[in-house]
Short mmCIF file of C-alpha atoms in Angstrom, two decimals:
data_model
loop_
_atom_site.label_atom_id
_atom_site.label_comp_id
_atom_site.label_asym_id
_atom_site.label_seq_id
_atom_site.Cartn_x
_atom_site.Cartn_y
_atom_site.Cartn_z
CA UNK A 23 174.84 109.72 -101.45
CA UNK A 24 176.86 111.20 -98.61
CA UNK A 25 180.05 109.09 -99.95
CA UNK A 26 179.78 111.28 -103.13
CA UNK A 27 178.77 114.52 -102.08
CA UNK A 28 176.76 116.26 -99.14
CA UNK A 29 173.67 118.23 -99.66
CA UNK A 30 172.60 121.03 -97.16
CA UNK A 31 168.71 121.58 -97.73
CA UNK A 32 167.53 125.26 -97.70
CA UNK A 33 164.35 126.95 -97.66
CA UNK A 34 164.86 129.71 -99.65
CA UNK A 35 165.71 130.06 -103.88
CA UNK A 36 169.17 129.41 -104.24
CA UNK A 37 171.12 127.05 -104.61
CA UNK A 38 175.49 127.06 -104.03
CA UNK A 39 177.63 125.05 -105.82
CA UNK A 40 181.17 124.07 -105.32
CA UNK A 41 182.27 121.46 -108.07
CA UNK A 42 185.70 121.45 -107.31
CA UNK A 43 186.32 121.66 -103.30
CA UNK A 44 186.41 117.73 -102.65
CA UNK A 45 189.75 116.75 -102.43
CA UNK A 46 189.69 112.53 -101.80
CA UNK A 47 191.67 110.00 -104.65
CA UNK A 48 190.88 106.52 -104.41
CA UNK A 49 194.29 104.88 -103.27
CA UNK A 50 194.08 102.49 -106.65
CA UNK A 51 193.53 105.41 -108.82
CA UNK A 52 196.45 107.83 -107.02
CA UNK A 53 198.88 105.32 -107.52
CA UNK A 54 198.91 104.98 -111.69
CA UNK A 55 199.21 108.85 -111.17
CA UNK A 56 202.16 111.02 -110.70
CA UNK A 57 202.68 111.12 -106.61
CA UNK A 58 202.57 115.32 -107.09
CA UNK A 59 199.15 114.63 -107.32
CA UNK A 60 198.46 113.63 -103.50
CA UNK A 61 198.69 117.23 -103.56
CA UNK A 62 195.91 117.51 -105.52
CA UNK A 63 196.81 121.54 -106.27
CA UNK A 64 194.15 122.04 -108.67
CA UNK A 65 191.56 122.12 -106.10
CA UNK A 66 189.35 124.93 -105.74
CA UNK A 67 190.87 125.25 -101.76
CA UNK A 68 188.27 125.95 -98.78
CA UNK A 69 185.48 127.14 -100.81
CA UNK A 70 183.36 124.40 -98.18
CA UNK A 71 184.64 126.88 -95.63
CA UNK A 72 184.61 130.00 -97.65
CA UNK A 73 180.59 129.96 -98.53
CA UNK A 74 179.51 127.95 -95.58
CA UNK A 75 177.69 130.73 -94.38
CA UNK A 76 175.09 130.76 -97.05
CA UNK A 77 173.73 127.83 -94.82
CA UNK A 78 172.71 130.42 -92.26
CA UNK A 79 170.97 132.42 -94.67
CA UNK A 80 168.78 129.75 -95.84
CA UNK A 81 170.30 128.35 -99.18
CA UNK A 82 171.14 125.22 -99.89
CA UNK A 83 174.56 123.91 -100.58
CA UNK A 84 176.29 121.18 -102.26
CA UNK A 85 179.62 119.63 -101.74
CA UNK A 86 181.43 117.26 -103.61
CA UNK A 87 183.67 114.75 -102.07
CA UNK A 88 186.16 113.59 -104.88
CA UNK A 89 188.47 115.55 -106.50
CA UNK A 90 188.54 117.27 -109.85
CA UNK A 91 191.27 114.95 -110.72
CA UNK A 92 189.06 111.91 -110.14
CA UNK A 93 186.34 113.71 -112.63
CA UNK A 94 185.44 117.30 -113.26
CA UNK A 95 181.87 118.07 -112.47
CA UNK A 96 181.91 121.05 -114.34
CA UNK A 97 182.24 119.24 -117.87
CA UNK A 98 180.15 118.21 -120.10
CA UNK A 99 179.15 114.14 -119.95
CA UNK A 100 180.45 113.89 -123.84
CA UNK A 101 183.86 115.61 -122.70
CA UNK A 102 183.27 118.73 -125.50
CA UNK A 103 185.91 121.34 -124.38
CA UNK A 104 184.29 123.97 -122.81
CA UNK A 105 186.61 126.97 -124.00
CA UNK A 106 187.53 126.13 -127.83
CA UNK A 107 190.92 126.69 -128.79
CA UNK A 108 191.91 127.14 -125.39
CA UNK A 109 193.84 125.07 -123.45
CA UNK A 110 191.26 122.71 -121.71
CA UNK A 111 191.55 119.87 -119.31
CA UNK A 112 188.64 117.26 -119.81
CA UNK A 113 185.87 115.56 -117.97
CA UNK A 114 188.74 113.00 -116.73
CA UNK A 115 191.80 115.38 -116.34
CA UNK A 116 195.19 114.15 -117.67
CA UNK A 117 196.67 116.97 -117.14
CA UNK A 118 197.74 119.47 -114.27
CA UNK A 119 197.39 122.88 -114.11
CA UNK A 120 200.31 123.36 -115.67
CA UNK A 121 199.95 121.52 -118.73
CA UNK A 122 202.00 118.24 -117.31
CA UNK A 123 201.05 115.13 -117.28
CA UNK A 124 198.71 113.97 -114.41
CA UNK A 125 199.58 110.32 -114.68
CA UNK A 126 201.80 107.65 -115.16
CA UNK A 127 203.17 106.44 -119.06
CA UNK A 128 200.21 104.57 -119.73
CA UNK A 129 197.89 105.15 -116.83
CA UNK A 130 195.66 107.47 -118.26
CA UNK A 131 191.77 106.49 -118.73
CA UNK A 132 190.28 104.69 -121.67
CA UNK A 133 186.81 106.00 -122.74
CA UNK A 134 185.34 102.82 -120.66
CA UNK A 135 186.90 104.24 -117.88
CA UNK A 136 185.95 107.53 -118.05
CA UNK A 137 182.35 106.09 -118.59
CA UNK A 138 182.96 104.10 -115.55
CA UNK A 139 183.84 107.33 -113.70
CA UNK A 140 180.99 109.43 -115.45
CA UNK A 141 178.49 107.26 -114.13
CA UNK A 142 179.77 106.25 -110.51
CA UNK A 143 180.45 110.59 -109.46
CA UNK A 144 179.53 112.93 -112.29
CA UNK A 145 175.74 111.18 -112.63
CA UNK A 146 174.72 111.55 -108.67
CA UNK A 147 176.21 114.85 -108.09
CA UNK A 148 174.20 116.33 -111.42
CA UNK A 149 171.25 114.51 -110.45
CA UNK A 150 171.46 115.99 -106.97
CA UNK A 151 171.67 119.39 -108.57
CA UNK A 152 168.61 118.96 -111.38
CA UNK A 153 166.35 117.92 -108.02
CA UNK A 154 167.33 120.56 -105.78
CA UNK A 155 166.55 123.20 -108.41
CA UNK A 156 163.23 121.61 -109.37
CA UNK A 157 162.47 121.56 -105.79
CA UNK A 158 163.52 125.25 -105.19
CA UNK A 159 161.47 126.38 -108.31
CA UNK A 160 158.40 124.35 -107.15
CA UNK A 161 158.81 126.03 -103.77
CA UNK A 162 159.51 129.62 -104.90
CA UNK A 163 158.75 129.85 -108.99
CA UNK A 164 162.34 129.99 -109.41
CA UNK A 165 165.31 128.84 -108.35
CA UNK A 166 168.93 130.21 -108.27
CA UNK A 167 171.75 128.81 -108.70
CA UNK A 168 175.58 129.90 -107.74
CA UNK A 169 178.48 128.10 -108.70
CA UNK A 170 181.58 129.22 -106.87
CA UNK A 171 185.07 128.53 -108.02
CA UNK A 172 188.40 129.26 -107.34
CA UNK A 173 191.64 128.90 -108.82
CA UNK A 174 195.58 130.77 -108.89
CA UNK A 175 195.70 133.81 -110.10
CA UNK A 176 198.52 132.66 -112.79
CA UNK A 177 197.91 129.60 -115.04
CA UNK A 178 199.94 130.41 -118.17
CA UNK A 179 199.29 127.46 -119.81
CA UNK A 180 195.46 128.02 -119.17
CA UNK A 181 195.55 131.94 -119.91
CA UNK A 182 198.01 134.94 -120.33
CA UNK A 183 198.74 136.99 -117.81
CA UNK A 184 197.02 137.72 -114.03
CA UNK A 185 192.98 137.08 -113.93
CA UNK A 186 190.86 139.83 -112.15
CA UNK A 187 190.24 138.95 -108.50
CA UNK A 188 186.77 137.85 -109.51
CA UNK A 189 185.17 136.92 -112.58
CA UNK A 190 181.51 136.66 -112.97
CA UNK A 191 180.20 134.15 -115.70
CA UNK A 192 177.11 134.17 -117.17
CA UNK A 193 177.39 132.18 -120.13
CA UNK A 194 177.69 135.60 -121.70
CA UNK A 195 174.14 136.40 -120.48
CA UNK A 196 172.28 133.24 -121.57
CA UNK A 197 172.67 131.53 -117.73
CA UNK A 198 170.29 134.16 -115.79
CA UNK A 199 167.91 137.29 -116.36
CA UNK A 200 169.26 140.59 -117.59
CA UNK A 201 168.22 142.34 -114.59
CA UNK A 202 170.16 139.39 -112.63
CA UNK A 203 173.48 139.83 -115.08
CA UNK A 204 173.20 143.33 -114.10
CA UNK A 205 172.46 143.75 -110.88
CA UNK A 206 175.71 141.67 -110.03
CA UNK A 207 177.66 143.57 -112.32
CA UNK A 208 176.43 146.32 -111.51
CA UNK A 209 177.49 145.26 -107.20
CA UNK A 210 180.99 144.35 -108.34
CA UNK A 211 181.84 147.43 -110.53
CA UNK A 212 180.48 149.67 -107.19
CA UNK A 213 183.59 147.85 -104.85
CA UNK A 214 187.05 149.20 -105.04
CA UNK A 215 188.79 146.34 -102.95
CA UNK A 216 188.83 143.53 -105.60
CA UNK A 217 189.63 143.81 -109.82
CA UNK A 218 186.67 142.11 -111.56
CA UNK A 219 184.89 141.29 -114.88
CA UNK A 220 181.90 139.83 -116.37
CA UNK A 221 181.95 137.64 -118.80
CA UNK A 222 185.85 137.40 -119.44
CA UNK A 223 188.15 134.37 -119.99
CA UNK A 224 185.92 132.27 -117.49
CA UNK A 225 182.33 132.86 -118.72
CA UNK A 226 180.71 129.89 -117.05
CA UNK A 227 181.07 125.99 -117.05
CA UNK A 228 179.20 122.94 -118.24
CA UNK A 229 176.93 123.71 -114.81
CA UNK A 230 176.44 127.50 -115.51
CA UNK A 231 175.19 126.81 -118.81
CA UNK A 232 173.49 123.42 -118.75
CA UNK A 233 171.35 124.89 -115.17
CA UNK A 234 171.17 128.36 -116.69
CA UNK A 235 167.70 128.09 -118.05
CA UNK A 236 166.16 131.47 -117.58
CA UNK A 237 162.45 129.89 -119.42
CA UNK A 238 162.55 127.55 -117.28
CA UNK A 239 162.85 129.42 -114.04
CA UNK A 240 166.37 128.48 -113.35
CA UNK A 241 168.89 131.10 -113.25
CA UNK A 242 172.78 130.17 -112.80
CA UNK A 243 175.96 132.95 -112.36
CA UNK A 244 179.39 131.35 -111.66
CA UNK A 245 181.98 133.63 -109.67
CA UNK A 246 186.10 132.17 -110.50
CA UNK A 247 187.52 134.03 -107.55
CA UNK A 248 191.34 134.05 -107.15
CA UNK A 249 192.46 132.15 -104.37
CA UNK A 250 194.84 135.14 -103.68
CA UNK A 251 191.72 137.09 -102.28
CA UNK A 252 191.21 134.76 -99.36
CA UNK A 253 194.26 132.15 -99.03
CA UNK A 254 197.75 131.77 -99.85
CA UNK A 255 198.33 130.94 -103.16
CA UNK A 256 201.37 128.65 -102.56
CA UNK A 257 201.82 125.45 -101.25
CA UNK A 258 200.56 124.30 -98.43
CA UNK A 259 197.53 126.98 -99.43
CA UNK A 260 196.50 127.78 -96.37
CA UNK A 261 193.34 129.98 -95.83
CA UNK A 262 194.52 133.58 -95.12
CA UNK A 263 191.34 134.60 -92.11
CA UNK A 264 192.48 138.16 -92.58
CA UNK A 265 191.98 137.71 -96.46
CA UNK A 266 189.16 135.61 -96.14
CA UNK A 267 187.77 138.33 -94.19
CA UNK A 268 188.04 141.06 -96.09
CA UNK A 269 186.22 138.89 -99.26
CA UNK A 270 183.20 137.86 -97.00
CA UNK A 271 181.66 140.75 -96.97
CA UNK A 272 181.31 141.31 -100.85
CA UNK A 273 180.35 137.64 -100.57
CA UNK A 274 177.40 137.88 -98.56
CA UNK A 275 175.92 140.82 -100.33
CA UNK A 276 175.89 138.83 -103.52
CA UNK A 277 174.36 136.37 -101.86
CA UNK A 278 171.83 138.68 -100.03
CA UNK A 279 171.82 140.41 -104.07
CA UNK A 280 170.70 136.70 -105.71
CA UNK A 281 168.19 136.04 -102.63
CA UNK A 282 166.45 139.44 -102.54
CA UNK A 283 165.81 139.13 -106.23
CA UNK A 284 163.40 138.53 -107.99
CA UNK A 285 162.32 138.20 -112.30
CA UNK A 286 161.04 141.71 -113.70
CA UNK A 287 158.72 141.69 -116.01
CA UNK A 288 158.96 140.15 -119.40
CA UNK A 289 161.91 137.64 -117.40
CA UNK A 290 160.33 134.10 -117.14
CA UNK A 291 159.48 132.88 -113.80
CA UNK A 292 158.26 128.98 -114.08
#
């Protein structure tokens, strides 16, 4: 399903995640929308580039082709807003960022279409997901997974004021283990170089908490990093390597954190 998305195999428990780094509009689809959307703005930029290393540390990693604005991974297949009375933008968006209209009078998906869509890139990149974590718990007795996003660091239509540099979700500890939930926390609060917060306005996605099944031996975190900690946060968004440089660090020992651990006792381990 390399047309869809690209899978990176690993041989150790953990999984990466990057629902919203593809980028590509079908040319019949980008032209019923508004042409600021070639732009495609909303994307969570470089985060192919940003966690590629995990590769060399023996996760896996997913990557989605399409963009967000083609169909949100991260939503749920019945379109139930993930943030309740919030503003929200749904499993089809038809709306930017900024609350404006994403396409054309009259463009804007039916619920056939959105079907249509659900089935041709939501359905393979979720069933990619479910069988690399039942692989990764059959290989290890449980499997990790870590969904990384990204997004400006001021939305006000989508929340007040500036977001922490990084925001850990857990689904407000229902996604992982406590001693998971708090060992991260616990990494973040220790670092001085980045504002951060568990469990804030971003407390996980549709992946985070449909994956997050600590009974079952699958344990999901989500980290909504602002892009300001490793690129430029206005157009043409350009990765920042002196930025990017000083967030890799913190990156890999979060990564070296999920790898290295491992369910106490009393935490289920399939």
């Amino acid at each position: 399903m390399d047309e869809i998305y690209t899978l990176h195999r690993g041989t150790r428990p953990l999984l990466v995640s990057v629902p919203h780094a593809g980028q590509h509009i079908p040319a019949d689809l980008l032209a019923r929308m508004h042409p600021h959307a070639a732009t495609v703005e909303d994307t969570d930029w470089h985060l192919d580039k940003l966690y590629d290393f995990v590769r060399e540390l023996g996760a896996s990693l997913i990557v989605p082709r399409h963009s967000r604005y083609v169909i949100d991974l991260n939503r749920p297949p019945d379109n139930t807003p993930m943030y309740p009375g919030a503003n929200n933008t749904e499993l089809c968006p038809t709306r930017f960022f900024t609350g404006e209209a994403l396409y054309l009078e009259g463009q804007a998906p039916d619920a056939i279409e959105v079907q249509q869509r659900r089935a041709t890139y939501w359905q393979p990149y979720h069933d990619a997901l479910s069988a690399e974590l039942a692989r990764l718990r059959a290989e290890h007795g449980h499997a990790v997974l870590f969904d990384g996003h990204s997004i400006r660091s001021q939305l006000p239509w989508l929340f007040e004021g500036r977001l922490p540099d990084l925001n850990l979700g857990t689904a407000n500890g229902a996604s992982c283990a406590p001693s998971m939930r708090d060992t991260l926390g616990q990494l973040l609060a220790a670092q001085q170089d980045f504002t951060q917060v568990v469990d804030g306005r971003f407390k996980g996605g549709y992946i985070t908490r449909h994956y997050g099944q600590p009974a079952r031996g699958w344990h999901a975190v989500q980290l909504e990093m602002c892009w300001c900690c490793y690129m430029d946060e206005q157009p043409p968004f350009n990765w920042s390597p002196e930025r990017a440089a000083g967030a890799m660090p913190l990156l890999r020992q979060m990564m070296d954190t999920l790898l290295a651990w491992q369910p106490q006792a009393g935490e289920s381990q399939a």
